[in-house]
mmCIF file of C-alpha atoms in Angstrom:
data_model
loop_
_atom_site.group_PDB
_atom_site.id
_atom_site.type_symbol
_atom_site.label_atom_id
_atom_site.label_comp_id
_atom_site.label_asym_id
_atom_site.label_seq_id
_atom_site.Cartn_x
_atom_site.Cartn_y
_atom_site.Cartn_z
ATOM 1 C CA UNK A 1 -62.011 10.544 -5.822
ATOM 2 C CA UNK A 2 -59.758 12.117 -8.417
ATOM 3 C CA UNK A 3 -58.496 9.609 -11.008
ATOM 4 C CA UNK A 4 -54.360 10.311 -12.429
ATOM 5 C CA UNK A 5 -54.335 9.466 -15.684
ATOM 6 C CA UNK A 6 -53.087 6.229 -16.790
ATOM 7 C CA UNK A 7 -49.404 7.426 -17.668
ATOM 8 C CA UNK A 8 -48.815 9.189 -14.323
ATOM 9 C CA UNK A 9 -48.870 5.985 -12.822
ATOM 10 C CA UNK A 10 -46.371 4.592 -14.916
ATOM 11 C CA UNK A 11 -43.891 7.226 -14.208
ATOM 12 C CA UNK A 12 -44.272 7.100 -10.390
ATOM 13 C CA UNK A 13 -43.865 2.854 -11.140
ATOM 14 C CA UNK A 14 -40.734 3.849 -13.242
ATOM 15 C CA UNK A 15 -39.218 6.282 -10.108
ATOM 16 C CA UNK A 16 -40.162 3.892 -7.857
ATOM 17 C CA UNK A 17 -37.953 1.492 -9.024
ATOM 18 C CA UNK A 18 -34.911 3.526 -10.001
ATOM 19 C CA UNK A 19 -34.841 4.783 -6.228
ATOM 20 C CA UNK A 20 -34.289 0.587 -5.421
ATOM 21 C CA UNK A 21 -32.724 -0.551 -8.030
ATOM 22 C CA UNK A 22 -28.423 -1.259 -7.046
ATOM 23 C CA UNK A 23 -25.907 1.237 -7.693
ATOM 24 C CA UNK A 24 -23.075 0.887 -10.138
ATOM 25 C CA UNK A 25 -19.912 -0.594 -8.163
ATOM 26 C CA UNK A 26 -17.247 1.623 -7.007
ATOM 27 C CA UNK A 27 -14.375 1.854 -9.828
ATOM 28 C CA UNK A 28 -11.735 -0.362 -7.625
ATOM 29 C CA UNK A 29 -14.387 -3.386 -7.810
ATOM 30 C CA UNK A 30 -14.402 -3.119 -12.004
ATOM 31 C CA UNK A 31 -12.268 -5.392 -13.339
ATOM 32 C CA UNK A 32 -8.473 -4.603 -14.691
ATOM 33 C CA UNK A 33 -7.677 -5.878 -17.506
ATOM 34 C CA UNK A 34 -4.343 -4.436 -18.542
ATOM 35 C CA UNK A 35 -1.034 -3.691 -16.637
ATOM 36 C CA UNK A 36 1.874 -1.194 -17.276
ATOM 37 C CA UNK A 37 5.084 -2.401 -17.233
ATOM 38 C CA UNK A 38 8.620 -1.172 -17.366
ATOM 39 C CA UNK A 39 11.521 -3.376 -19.117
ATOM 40 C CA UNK A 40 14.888 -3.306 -17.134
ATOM 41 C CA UNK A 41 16.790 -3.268 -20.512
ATOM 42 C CA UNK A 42 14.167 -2.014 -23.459
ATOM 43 C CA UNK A 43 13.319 -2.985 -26.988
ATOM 44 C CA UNK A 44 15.903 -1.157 -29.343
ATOM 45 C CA UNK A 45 14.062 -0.618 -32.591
ATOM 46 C CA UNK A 46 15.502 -0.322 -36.362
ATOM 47 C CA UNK A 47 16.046 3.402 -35.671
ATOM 48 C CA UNK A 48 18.170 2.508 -32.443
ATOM 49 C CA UNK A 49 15.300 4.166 -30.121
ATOM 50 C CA UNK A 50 15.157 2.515 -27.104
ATOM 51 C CA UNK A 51 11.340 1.842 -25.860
ATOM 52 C CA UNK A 52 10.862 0.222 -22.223
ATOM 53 C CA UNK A 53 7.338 1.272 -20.977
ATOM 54 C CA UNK A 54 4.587 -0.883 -22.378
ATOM 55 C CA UNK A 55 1.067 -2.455 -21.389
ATOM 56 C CA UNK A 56 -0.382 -6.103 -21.253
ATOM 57 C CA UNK A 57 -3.766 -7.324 -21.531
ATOM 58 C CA UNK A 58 -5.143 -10.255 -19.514
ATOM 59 C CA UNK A 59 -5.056 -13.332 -22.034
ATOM 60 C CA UNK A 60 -8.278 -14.821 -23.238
ATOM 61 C CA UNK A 61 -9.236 -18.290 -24.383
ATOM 62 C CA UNK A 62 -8.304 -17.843 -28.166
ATOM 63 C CA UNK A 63 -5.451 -16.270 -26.970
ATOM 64 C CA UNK A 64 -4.099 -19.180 -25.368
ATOM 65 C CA UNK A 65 -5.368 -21.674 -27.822
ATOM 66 C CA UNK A 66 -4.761 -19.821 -31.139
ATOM 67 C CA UNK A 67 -0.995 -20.146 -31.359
ATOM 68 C CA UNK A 68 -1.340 -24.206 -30.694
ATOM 69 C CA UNK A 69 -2.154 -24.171 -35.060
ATOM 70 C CA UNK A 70 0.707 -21.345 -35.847
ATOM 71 C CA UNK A 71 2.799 -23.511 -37.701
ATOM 72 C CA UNK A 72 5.787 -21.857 -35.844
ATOM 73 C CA UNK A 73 4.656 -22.831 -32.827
ATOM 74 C CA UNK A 74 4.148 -26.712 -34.413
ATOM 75 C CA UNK A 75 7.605 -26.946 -35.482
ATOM 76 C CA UNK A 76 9.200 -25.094 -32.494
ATOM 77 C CA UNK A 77 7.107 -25.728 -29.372
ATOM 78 C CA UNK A 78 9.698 -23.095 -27.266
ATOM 79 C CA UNK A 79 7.934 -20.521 -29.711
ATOM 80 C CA UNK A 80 4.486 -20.317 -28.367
ATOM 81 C CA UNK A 81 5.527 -18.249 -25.416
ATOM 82 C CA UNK A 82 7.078 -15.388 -28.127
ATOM 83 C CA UNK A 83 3.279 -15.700 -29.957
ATOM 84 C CA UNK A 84 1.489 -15.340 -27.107
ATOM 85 C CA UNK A 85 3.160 -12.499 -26.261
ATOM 86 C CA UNK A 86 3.025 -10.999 -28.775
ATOM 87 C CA UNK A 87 -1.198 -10.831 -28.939
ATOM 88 C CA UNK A 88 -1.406 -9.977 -25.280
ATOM 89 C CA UNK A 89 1.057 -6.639 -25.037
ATOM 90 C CA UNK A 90 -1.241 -3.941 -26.906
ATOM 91 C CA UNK A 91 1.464 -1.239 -26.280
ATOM 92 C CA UNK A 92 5.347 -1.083 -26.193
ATOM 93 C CA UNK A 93 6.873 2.403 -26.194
ATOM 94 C CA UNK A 94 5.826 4.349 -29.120
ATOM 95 C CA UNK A 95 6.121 0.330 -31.822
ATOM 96 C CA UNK A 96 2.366 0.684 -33.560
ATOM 97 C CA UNK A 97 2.584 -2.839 -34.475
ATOM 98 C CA UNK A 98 3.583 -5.222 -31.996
ATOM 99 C CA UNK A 99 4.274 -8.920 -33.435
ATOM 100 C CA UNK A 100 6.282 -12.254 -32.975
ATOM 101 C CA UNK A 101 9.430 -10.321 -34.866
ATOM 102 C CA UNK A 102 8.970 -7.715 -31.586
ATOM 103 C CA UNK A 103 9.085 -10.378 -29.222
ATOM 104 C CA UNK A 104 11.855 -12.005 -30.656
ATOM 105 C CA UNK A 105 14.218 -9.207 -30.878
ATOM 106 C CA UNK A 106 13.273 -8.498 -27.311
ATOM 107 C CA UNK A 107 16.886 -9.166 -24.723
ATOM 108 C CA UNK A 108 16.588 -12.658 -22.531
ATOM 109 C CA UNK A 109 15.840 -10.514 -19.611
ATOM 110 C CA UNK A 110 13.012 -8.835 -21.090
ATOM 111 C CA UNK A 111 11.316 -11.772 -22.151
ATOM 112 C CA UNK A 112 11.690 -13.214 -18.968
ATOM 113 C CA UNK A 113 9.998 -9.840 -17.080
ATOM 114 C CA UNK A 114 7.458 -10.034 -19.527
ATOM 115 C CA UNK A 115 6.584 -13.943 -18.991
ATOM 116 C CA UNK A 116 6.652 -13.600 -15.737
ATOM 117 C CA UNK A 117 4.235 -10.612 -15.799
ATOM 118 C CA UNK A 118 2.103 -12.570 -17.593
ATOM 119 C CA UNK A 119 1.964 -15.388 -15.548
ATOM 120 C CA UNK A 120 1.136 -13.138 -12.337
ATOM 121 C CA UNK A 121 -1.635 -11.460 -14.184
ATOM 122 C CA UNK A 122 -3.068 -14.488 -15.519
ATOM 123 C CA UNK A 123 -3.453 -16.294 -12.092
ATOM 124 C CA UNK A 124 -0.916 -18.856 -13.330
ATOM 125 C CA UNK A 125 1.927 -18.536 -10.117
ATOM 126 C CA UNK A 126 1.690 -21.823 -8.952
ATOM 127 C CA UNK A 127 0.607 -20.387 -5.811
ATOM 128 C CA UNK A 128 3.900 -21.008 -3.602
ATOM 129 C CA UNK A 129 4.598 -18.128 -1.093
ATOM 130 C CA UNK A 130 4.204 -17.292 2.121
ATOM 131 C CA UNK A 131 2.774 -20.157 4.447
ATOM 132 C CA UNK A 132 2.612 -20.725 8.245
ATOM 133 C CA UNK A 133 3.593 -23.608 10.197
ATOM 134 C CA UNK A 134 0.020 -26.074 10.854
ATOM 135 C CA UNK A 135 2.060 -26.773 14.619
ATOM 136 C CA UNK A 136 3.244 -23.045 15.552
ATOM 137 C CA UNK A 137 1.872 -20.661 13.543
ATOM 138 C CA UNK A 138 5.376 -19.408 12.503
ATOM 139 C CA UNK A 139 4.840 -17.640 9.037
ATOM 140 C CA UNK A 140 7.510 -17.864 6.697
ATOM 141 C CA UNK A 141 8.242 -17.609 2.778
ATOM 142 C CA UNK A 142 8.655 -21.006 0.134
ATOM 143 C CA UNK A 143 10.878 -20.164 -2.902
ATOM 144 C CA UNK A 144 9.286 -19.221 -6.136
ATOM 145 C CA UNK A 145 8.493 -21.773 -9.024
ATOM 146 C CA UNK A 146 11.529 -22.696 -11.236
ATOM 147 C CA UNK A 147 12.099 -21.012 -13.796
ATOM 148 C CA UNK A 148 11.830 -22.736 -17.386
ATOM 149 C CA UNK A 149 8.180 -23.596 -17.713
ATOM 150 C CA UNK A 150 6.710 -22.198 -21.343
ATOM 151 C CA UNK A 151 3.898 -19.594 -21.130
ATOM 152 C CA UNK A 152 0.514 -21.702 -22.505
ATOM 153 C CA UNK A 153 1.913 -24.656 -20.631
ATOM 154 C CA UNK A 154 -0.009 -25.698 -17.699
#
């Protein structure tokens, strides 16, 4: 009986369990973890140049929690949605440095698209939409939350 030496046996161990071990998930099972987006109007910067394409991250813990100390945020609750904002988009247009001042210069409209994006790609919709009836089965759609609620507010 022929004998293999001791580290052929290791590398047919090692093969062995390559061939069973799982295979990496297809890329549409990875998680996303920012968005594009497109302002209707568009943030006009100091040199008048107009930038509407952007991205958002998905919001973490500290993101949420971090503004509740920002002293702007303690003396003007309405300002925590501008904060939060402002750490969660990671790219407006060709604006390196994306802050509060951003944010706040941004039109009404904007800021609402962006809130609302946020909100839909946080999980935070309060989950009206379409329902169907428990008696007939007839599907139909419930109106959307109202608007006014403060991003970081549950």
């Amino acid at each position: 009986m022929r004998r293999e030496p001791e580290s052929a046996g290791r590398h047919r161990v090692a093969r062995r369990r390559r061939r069973n071990r799982p295979t990496m998930p297809e890329n549409d099972s990875l998680l996303r973890t920012e968005y594009d987006f497109e302002l209707p109007h568009g943030y006009v910067d100091a040199a008048g140049i107009v930038h509407r394409k952007g991205a958002m991250r998905l919001a973490t813990a500290r993101d949420e929690l971090s503004p509740l100390i920002d002293q702007r945020v303690r003396e003007n609750p309405a300002y925590l949605g501008v904060v939060l904002l402002s750490l969660v988009i990671t790219r407006l247009g060709t604006v390196s440095d994306i802050h509060a001042g951003v944010v706040e210069r941004l039109f009404a409209k904007d800021l609402a698209h962006l809130q609302d994006l946020y909100r839909r790609i946080n999980g935070l919709d309060s989950g009206h939409g379409a329902v169907a009836c428990p008696s007939c089965g007839t599907s139909f759609a419930l109106p959307g939350p109202a608007s006014g609620g403060r991003l970081g507010e549950a």
